[in-house]
Coordinates of C-alpha atoms in Angstrom, one line a residue:
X21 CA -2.1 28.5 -31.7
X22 CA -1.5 29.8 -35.1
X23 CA -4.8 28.1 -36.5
X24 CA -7.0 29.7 -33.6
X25 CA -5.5 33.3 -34.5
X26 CA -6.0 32.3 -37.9
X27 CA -9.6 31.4 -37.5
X28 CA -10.5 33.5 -34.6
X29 CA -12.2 36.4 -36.8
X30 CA -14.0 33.7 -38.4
X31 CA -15.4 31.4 -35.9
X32 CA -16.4 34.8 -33.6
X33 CA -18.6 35.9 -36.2
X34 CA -20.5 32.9 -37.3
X35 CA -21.6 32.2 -33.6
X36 CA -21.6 35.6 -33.0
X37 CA -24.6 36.4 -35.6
X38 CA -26.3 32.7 -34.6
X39 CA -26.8 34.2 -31.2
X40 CA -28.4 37.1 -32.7
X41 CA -31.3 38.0 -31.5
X42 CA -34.6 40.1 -31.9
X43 CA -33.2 43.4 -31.6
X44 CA -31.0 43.4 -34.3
X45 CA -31.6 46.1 -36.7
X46 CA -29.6 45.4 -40.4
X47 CA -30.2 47.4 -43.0
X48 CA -28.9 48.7 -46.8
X49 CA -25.7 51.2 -47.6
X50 CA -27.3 54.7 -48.2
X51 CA -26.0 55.5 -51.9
X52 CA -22.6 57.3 -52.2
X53 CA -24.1 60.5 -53.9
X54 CA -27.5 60.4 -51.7
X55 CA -28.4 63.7 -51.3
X56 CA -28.8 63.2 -47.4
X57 CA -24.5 63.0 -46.8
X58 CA -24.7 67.0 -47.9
X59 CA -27.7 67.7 -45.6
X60 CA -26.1 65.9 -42.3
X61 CA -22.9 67.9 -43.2
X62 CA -24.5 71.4 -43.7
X63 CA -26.5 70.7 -40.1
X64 CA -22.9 69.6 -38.8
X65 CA -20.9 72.7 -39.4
X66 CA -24.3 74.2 -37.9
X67 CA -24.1 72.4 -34.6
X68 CA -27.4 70.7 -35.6
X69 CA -25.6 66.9 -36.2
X70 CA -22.9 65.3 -34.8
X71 CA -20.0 65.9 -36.3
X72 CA -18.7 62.0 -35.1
X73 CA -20.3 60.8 -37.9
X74 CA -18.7 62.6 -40.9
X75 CA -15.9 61.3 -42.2
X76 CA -16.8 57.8 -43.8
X77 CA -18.8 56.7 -46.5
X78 CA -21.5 54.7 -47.3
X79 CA -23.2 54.2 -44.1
X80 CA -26.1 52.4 -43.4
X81 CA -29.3 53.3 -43.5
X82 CA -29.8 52.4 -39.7
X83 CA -26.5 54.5 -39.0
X84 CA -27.8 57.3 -41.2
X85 CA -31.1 57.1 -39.1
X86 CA -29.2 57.6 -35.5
X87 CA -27.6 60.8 -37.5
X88 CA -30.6 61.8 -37.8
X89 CA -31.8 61.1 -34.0
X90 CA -28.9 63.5 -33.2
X91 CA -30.3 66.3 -35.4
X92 CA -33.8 65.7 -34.2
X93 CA -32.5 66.1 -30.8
X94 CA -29.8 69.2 -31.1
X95 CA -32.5 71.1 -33.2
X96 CA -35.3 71.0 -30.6
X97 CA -33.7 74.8 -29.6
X98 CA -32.6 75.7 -32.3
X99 CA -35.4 78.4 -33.1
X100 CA -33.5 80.9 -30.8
X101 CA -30.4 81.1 -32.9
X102 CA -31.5 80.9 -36.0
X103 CA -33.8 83.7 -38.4
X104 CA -37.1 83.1 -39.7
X105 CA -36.3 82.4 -42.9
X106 CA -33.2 80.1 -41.7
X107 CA -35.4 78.6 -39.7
X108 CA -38.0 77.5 -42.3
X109 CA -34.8 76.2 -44.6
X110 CA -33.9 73.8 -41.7
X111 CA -36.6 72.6 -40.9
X112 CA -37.8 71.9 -44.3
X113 CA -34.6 70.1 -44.9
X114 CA -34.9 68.0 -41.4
X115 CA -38.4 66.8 -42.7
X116 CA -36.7 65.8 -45.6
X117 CA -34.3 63.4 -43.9
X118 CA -37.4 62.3 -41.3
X119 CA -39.5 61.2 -44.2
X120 CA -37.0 59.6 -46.5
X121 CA -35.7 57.6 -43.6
X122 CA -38.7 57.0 -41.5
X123 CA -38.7 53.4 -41.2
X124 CA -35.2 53.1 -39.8
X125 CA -35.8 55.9 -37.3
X126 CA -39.0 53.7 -36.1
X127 CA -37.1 51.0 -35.7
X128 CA -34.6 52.6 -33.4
X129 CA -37.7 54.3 -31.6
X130 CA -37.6 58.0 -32.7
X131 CA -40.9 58.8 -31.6
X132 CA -41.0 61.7 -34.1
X133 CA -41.0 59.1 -36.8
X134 CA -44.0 56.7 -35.7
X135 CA -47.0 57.7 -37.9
X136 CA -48.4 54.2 -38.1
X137 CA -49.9 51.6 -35.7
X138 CA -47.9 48.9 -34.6
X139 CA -43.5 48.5 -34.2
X140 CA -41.3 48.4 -36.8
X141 CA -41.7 45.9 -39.6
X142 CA -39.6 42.4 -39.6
X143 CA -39.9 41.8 -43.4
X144 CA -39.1 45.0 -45.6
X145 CA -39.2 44.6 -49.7
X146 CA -38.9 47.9 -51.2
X147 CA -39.7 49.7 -54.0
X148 CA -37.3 49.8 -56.7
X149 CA -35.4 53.0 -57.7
X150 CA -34.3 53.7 -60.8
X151 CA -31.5 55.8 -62.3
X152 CA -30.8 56.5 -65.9
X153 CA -28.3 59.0 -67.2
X154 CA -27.8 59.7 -70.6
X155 CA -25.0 61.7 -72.0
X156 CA -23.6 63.2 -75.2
X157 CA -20.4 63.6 -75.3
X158 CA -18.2 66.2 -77.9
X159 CA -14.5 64.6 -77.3
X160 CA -11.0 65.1 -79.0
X161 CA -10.4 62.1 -77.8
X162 CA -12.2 58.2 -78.5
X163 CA -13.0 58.0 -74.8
X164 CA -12.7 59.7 -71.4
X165 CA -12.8 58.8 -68.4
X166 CA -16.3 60.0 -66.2
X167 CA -14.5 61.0 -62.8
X168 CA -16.0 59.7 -59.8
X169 CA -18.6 58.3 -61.2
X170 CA -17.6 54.7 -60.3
X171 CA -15.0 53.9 -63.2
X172 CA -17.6 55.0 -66.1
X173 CA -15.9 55.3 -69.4
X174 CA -17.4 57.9 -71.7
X175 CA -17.2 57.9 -75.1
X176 CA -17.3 60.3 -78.1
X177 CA -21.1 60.1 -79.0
X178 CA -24.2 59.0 -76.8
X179 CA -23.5 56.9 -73.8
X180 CA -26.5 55.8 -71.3
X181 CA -25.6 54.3 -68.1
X182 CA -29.2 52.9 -66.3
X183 CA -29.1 51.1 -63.0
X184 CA -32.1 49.9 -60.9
X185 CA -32.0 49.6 -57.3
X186 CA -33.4 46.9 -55.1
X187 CA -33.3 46.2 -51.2
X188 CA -34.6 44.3 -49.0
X189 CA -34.9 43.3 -45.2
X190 CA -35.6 39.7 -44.2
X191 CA -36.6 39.2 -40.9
X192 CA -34.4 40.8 -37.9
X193 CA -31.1 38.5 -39.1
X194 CA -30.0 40.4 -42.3
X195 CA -30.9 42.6 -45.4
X196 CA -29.7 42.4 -48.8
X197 CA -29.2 45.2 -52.0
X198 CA -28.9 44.6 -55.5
X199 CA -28.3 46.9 -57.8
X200 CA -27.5 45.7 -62.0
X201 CA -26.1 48.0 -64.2
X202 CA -26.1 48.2 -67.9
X203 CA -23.6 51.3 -69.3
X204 CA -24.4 51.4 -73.2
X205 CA -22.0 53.7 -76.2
X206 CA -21.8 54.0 -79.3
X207 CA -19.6 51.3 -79.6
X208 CA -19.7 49.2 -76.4
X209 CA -22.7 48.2 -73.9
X210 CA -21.6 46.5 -70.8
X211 CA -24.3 44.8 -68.5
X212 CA -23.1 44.5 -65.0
X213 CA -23.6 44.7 -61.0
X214 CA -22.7 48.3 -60.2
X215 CA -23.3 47.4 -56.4
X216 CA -24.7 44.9 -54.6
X217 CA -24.3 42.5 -51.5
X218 CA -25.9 41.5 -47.6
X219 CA -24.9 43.0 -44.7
X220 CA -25.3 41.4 -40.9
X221 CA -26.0 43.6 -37.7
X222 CA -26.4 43.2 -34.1
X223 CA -26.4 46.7 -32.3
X224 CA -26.3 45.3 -29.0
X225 CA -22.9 44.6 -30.0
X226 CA -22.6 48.3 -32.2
X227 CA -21.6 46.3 -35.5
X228 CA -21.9 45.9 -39.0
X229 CA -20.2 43.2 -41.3
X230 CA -21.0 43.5 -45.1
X231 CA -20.3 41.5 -48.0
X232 CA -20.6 42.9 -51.2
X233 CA -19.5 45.8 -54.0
X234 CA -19.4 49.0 -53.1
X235 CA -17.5 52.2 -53.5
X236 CA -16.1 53.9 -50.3
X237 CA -15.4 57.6 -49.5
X238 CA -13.3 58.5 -47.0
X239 CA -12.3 62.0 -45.3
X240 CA -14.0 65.5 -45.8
X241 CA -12.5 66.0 -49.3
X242 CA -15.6 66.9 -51.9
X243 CA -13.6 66.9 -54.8
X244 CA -11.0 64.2 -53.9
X245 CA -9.8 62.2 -51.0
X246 CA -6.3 61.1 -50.9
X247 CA -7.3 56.8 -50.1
X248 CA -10.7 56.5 -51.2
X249 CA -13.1 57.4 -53.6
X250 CA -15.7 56.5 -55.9
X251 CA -13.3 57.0 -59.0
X252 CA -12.5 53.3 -59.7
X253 CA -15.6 50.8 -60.4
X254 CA -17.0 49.5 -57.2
X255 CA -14.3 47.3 -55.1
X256 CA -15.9 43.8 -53.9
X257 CA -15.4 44.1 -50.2
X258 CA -15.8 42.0 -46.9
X259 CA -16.5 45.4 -45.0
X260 CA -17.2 46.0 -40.9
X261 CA -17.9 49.2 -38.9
X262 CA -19.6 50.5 -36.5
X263 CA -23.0 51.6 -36.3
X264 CA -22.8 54.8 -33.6
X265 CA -19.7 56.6 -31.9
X266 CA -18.0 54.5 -29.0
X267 CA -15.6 55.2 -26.6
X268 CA -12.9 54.3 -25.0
X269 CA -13.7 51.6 -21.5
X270 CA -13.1 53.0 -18.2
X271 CA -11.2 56.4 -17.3
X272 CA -10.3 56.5 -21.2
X273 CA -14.2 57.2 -22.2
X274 CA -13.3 61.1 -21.6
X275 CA -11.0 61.1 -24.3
X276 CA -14.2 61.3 -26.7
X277 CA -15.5 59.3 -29.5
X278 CA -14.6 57.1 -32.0
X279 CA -15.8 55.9 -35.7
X280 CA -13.9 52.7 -37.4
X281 CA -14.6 51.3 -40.5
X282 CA -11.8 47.8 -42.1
X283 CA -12.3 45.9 -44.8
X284 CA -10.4 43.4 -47.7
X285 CA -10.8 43.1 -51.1
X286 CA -9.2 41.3 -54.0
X287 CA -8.1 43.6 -57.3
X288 CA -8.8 42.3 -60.4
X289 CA -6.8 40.1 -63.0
X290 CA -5.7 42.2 -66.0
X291 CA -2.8 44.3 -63.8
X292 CA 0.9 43.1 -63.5
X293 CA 0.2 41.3 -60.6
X294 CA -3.3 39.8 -61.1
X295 CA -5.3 39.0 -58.0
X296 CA -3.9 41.2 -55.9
X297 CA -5.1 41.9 -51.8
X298 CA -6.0 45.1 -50.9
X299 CA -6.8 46.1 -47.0
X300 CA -7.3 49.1 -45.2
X301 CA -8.8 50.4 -42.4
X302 CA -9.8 54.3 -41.4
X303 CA -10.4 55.8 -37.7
X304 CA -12.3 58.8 -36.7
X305 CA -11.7 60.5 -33.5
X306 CA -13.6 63.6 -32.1
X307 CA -12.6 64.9 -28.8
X308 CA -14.6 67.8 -28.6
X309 CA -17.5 69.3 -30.5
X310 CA -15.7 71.3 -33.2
X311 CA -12.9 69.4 -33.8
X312 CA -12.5 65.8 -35.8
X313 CA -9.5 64.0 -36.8
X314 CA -9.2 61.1 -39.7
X315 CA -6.6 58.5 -39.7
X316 CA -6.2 56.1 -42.7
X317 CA -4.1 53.0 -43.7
X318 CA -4.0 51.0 -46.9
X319 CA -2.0 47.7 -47.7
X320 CA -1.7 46.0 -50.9
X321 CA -0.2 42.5 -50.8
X322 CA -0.3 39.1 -52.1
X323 CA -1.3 38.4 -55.8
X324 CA -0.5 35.7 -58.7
X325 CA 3.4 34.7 -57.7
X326 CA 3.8 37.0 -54.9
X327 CA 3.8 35.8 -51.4
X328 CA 0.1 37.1 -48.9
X329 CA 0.9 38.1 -45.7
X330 CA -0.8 35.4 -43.4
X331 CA -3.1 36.5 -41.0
X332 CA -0.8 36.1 -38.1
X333 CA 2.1 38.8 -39.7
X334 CA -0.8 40.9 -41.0
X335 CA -1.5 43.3 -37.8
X336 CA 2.1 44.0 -37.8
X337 CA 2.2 45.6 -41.3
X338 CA -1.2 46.9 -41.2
X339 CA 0.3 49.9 -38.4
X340 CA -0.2 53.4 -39.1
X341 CA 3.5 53.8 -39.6
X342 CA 5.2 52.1 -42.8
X343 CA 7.1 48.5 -41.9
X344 CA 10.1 47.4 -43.8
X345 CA 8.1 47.5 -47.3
X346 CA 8.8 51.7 -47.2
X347 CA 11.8 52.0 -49.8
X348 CA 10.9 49.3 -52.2
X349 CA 12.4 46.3 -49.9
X350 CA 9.5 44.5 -49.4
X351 CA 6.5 43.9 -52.1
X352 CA 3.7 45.0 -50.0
X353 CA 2.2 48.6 -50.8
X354 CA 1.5 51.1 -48.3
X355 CA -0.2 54.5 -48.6
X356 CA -1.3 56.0 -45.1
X357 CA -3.3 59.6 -44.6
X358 CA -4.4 61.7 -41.8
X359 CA -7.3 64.6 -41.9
X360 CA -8.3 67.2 -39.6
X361 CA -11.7 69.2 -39.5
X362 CA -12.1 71.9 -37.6
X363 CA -16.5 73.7 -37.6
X364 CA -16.5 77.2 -37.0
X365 CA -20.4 78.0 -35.8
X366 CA -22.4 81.3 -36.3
X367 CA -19.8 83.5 -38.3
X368 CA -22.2 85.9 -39.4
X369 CA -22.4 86.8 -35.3
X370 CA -18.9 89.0 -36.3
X371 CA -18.9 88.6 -40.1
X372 CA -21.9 88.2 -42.3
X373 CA -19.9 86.3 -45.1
X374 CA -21.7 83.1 -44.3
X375 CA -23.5 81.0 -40.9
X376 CA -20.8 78.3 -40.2
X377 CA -17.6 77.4 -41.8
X378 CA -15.8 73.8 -42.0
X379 CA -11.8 74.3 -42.8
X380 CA -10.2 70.4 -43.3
X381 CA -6.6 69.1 -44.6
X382 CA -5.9 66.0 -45.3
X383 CA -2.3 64.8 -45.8
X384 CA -0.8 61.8 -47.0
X385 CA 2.4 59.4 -46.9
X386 CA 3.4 56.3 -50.2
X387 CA 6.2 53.8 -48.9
X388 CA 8.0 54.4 -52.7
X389 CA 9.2 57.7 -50.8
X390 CA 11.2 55.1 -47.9
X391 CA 10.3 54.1 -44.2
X392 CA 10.0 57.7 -43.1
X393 CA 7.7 59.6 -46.0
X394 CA 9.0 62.4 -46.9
X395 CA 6.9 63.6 -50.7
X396 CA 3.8 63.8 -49.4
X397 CA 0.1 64.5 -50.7
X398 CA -2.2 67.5 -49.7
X399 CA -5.4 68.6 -49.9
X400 CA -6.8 72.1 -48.0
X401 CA -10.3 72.9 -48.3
X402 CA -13.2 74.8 -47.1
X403 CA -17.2 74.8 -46.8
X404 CA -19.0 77.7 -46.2
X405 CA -22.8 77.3 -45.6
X406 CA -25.6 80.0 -46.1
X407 CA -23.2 82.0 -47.6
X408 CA -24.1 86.5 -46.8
X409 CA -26.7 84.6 -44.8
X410 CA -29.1 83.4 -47.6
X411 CA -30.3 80.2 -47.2
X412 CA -29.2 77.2 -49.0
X413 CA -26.4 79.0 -50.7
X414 CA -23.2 77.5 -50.1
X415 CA -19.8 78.1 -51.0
X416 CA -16.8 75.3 -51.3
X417 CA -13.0 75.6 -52.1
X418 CA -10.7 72.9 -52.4
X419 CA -7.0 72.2 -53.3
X420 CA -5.1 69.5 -53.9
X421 CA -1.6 68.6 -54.6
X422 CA -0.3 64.9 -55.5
X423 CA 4.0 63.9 -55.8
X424 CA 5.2 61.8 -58.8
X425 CA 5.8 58.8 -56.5
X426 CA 2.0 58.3 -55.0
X427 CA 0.1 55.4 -56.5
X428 CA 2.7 54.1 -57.6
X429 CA 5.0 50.8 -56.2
X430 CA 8.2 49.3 -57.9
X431 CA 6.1 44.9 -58.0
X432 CA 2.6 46.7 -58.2
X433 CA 3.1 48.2 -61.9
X434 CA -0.4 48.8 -62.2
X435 CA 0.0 50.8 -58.9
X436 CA -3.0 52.0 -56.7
X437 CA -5.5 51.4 -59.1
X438 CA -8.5 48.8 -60.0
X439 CA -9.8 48.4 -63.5
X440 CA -7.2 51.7 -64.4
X441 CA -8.2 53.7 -62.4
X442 CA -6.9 55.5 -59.6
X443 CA -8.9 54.4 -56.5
X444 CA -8.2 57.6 -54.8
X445 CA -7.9 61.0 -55.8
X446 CA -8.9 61.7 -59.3
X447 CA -6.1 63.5 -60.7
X448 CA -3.4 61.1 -59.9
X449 CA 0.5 61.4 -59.0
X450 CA 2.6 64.1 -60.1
X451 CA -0.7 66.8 -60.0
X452 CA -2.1 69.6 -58.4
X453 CA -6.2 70.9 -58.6
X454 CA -7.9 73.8 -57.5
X455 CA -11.4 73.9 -57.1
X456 CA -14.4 76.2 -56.3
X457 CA -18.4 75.1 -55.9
X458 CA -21.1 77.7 -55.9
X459 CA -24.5 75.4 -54.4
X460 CA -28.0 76.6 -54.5
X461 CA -30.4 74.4 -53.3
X462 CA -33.8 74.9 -51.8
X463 CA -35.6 71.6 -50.7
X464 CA -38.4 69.9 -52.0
X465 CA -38.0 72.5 -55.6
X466 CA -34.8 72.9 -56.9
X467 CA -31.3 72.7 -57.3
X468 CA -28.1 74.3 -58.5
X469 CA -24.5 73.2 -58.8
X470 CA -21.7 74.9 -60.7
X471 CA -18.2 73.9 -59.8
X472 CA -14.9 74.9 -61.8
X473 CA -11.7 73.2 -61.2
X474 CA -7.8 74.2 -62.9
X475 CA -5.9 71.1 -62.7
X476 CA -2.0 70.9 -63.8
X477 CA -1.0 67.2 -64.4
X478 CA 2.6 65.7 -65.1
X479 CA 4.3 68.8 -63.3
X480 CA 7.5 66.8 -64.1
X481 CA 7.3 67.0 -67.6
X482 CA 8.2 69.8 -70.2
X483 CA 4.6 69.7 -71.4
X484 CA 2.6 70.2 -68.1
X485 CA -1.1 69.2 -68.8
X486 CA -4.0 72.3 -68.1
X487 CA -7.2 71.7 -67.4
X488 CA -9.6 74.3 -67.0
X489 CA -13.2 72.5 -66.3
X490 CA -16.7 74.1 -65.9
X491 CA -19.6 72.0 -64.7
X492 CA -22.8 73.6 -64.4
X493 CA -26.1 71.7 -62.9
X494 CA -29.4 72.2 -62.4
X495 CA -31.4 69.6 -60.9
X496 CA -35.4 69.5 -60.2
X497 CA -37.2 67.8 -57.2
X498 CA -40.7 66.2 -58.5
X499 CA -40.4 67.8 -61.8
X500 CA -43.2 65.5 -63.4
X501 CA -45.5 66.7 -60.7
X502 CA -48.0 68.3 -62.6
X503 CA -48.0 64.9 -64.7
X504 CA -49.3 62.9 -61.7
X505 CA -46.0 61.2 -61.7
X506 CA -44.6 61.4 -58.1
X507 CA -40.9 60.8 -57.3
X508 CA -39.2 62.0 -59.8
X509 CA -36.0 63.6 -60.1
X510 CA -34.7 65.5 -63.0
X511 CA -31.0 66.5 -63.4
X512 CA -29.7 68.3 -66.3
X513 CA -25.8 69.1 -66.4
X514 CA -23.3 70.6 -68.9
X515 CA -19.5 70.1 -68.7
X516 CA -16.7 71.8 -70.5
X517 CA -12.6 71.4 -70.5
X518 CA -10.3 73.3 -72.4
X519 CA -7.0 71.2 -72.3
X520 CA -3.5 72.3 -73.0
X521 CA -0.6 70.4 -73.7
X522 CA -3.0 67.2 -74.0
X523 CA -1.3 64.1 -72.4
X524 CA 1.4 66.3 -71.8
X525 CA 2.4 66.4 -75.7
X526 CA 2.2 69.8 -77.4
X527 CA -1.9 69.3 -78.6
X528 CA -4.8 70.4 -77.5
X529 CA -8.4 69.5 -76.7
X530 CA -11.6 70.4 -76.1
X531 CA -14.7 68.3 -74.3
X532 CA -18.2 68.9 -74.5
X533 CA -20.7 66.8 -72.7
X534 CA -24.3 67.5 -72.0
X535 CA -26.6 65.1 -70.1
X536 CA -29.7 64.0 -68.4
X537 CA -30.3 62.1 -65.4
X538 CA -33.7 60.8 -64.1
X539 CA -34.1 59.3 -60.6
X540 CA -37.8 57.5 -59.7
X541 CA -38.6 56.0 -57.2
X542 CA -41.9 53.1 -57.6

């Protein structure tokens, strides 16, 4: 009996994806930072998507395309609500998430979509995109850390980091992404895959299964999430999910909708316990239109001389509340979290500060604080959208507030971290951030970005750490237009921190960097 439990997940998927059959629709992970997660979330807090689907990150390009059905479909009266110059915004940006994902939304049979003769295509090689950033950076320091920008180590001097993008769908069986890296400094040049792998679908069965890298995102943090982010370099994952909300069988379908996402990975060998297994799973539930709840669960076990939890014990300490490991009796490592997100529609009806509003918390427990957790992890946050009712200016705030004892376990020295860096919220334990965006962004021309953040780190210590951090972007759609080169994004960025009590000693610092990045698409 143990064996077949053992195998089970195993042997159901290999005959599972041998009985696939015509209808199957894989595709590719939508980037991380694609531009097309903002859009979906704007139209969410506008009732124009379904809210269902925020939450977890990457998603397919076949699950961003049934996003995008939804919007299609809640925006056909949308005219009557919405101004004349709100009106032209949306649907500028709509056509914008049509064209870029066309072919997935022929596939699933969005009539809207169909342009050329004939069904969807069985064999898909795309064009390559390319991404090249180059950066000076002005430190105090020898290097410093890039936040979320998958583990990318800056240093003092001119860094480059260049990746090139390919994808590909074979057939109706499975579709594969590859994208090599090579992140050059003045002193270093590493040449590597920055994400990559194959993933398997058969929406009859409303499924995914990936292998591959990838970095994961989840709950409606835009600064930070408490589990994951894209902080760390890429994770190499075994990864399944869902393509579209289900629910519940029977009487408990009225409950409402649900969004799952599990995976397992392996950390890497330089850490105190090399080699060690890291799971975790996330649910979404959304009972009602305006409301959305996020529960996560992480487990790090196993590793060179420490015991793996077999698959047959593994359910047990995979629950959403901490097993016997809470309190430093057991080796594995536990870190759950839970979010809430709650879209206010058509503000400006009463108060003309801004169209819709999105208010979200996220909170979060580490078994180092015992069975029951009791120092827990915080983040409050809101989105305003078309802020005094101009279009494509948005508002965000965010805070977020870490104890001394998260990501960190009494066997796992290296604590919740891959590469050395923290996997989830950028700041790390024993920290608190505040954080305010000001977005301008007008489709097809132009945007801007300018986000400031105070962070205090090591509030235990004499010496607490300041941060004060100004980023300032401004980013340019087609810019090489009038150069007959088409697809072609331009970013250009600054980024300054002034930094007190500098590793919480008594010094100071002061960072500069300035940079360029330049997307094209062949």
């Amino acid at each position: 009996m143990y064996t077949l439990k053992k195998y089970f997940f195993l042997i159901f998927t290999i005959v599972f994806f041998i009985l696939s059959d015509a209808y199957a629709h894989p595709s590719v992970d939508v980037p991380l930072r694609h531009w097309s997660y903002d859009a979906i979330e704007k139209l969410a807090i506008l009732d124009l998507a379904d809210i269902a689907d925020i939450g977890i990150r990457p998603v397919s390009r076949i699950k961003m395309a049934h996003m995008i059905k939804a919007v299609i479909e809640k925006s056909s009266e949308y005219e009557l609500d919405f101004g004349w110059g709100e009106q032209e915004y949306l649907e500028t940006l709509i056509d914008n998430l049509i064209e870029e994902f066309r072919e997935e939304l022929v596939t699933i049979g969005v009539e809207v979509a169909s342009i050329r003769d004939g069904g969807p295509r069985q064999y898909i090689l795309k064009s390559p995109e390319l991404n090249v950033e180059k950066v000076y950076s002005k430190l105090d320091s020898d290097s410093r850390l890039f936040e979320n920008k998958d583990g990318w180590e800056l240093k003092d001097g001119f860094n480059i980091r260049a990746k090139l993008r390919l994808w590909a769908k074979a057939a109706n069986f499975f579709a594969i992404s590859l994208t090599p890296g090579l992140r050059y400094s003045t002193d270093d040049t590493d040449a590597t895959i920055e994400q990559g792998g194959i993933r398997l679908a058969h929406p009859a069965f409303n499924m995914e299964l990936s292998l591959g890298r990838t970095s994961m995102w989840w709950g409606p943090g835009f600064n930070g999430a408490l589990l994951m982010t894209d902080n760390a370099f890429p994770l190499d994952v075994i990864r399944w999910n869902n393509i579209y909300p289900f629910r519940l069988p029977f009487l408990l379908k009225k409950l409402g909708r649900f969004n799952a996402q599990f995976f397992v990975s392996r950390l890497e060998d330089k850490r105190t316990i090399p080699n060690a297994f890291i799971t975790g799973w996330r649910l979404d539930y959304t009972p009602i239109g305006f409301l959305k709840f996020g529960f996560g669960h992480i487990l790090m076990h196993g590793g060179e001389g420490v015991k793996k939890l077999g698959f047959a014990n593994y359910w047990s300490s995979a629950s959403l509340v901490f097993s016997a490991a809470g309190g430093g009796t057991e080796t594995e490592n536990h870190i759950i979290s839970g979010d809430l997100q709650l879209f206010i529609r058509r503000v400006d009806r009463f108060l003309p500060i801004a169209t819709g509003i999105k208010l979200y918390t996220e909170w979060g427990g580490e078994d180092e604080a015992g069975n029951v957790p009791t120092n827990l992890a915080s983040i409050f946050g809101a989105y305003f959208t078309d802020v005094f009712k101009i279009p494509g200016f948005d508002g965000k705030i965010e805070f977020a507030k870490l104890n001394s004892i998260w990501y960190t376990h009494f066997k796992y020295g290296s604590g919740y971290t891959h590469k050395g860096n923290f996997i989830g919220h950028r700041i790390g334990n024993d920290s608190e951030e505040i954080a305010f965006t000001a977005i301008f962004n007008m489709p097809n021309e132009y945007k801007m970005n300018t986000t400031f953040s105070h962070q205090r780190r090591g509030l235990g210590n004499a010496n607490v750490e300041t941060i004060n951090e100004l980023r300032v972007e401004f980013g340019a759609f087609d810019a090489l237009k009038m150069y007959n080169m088409q697809n072609v994004e331009v970013n250009v960025f600054y980024e300054f921190e002034d930094i007190d009590n500098y590793n919480n000693t008594a010094d100071s610092a002061r960072n500069h960097i300035i940079g360029v990045e330049i997307k094209r698409k062949f």
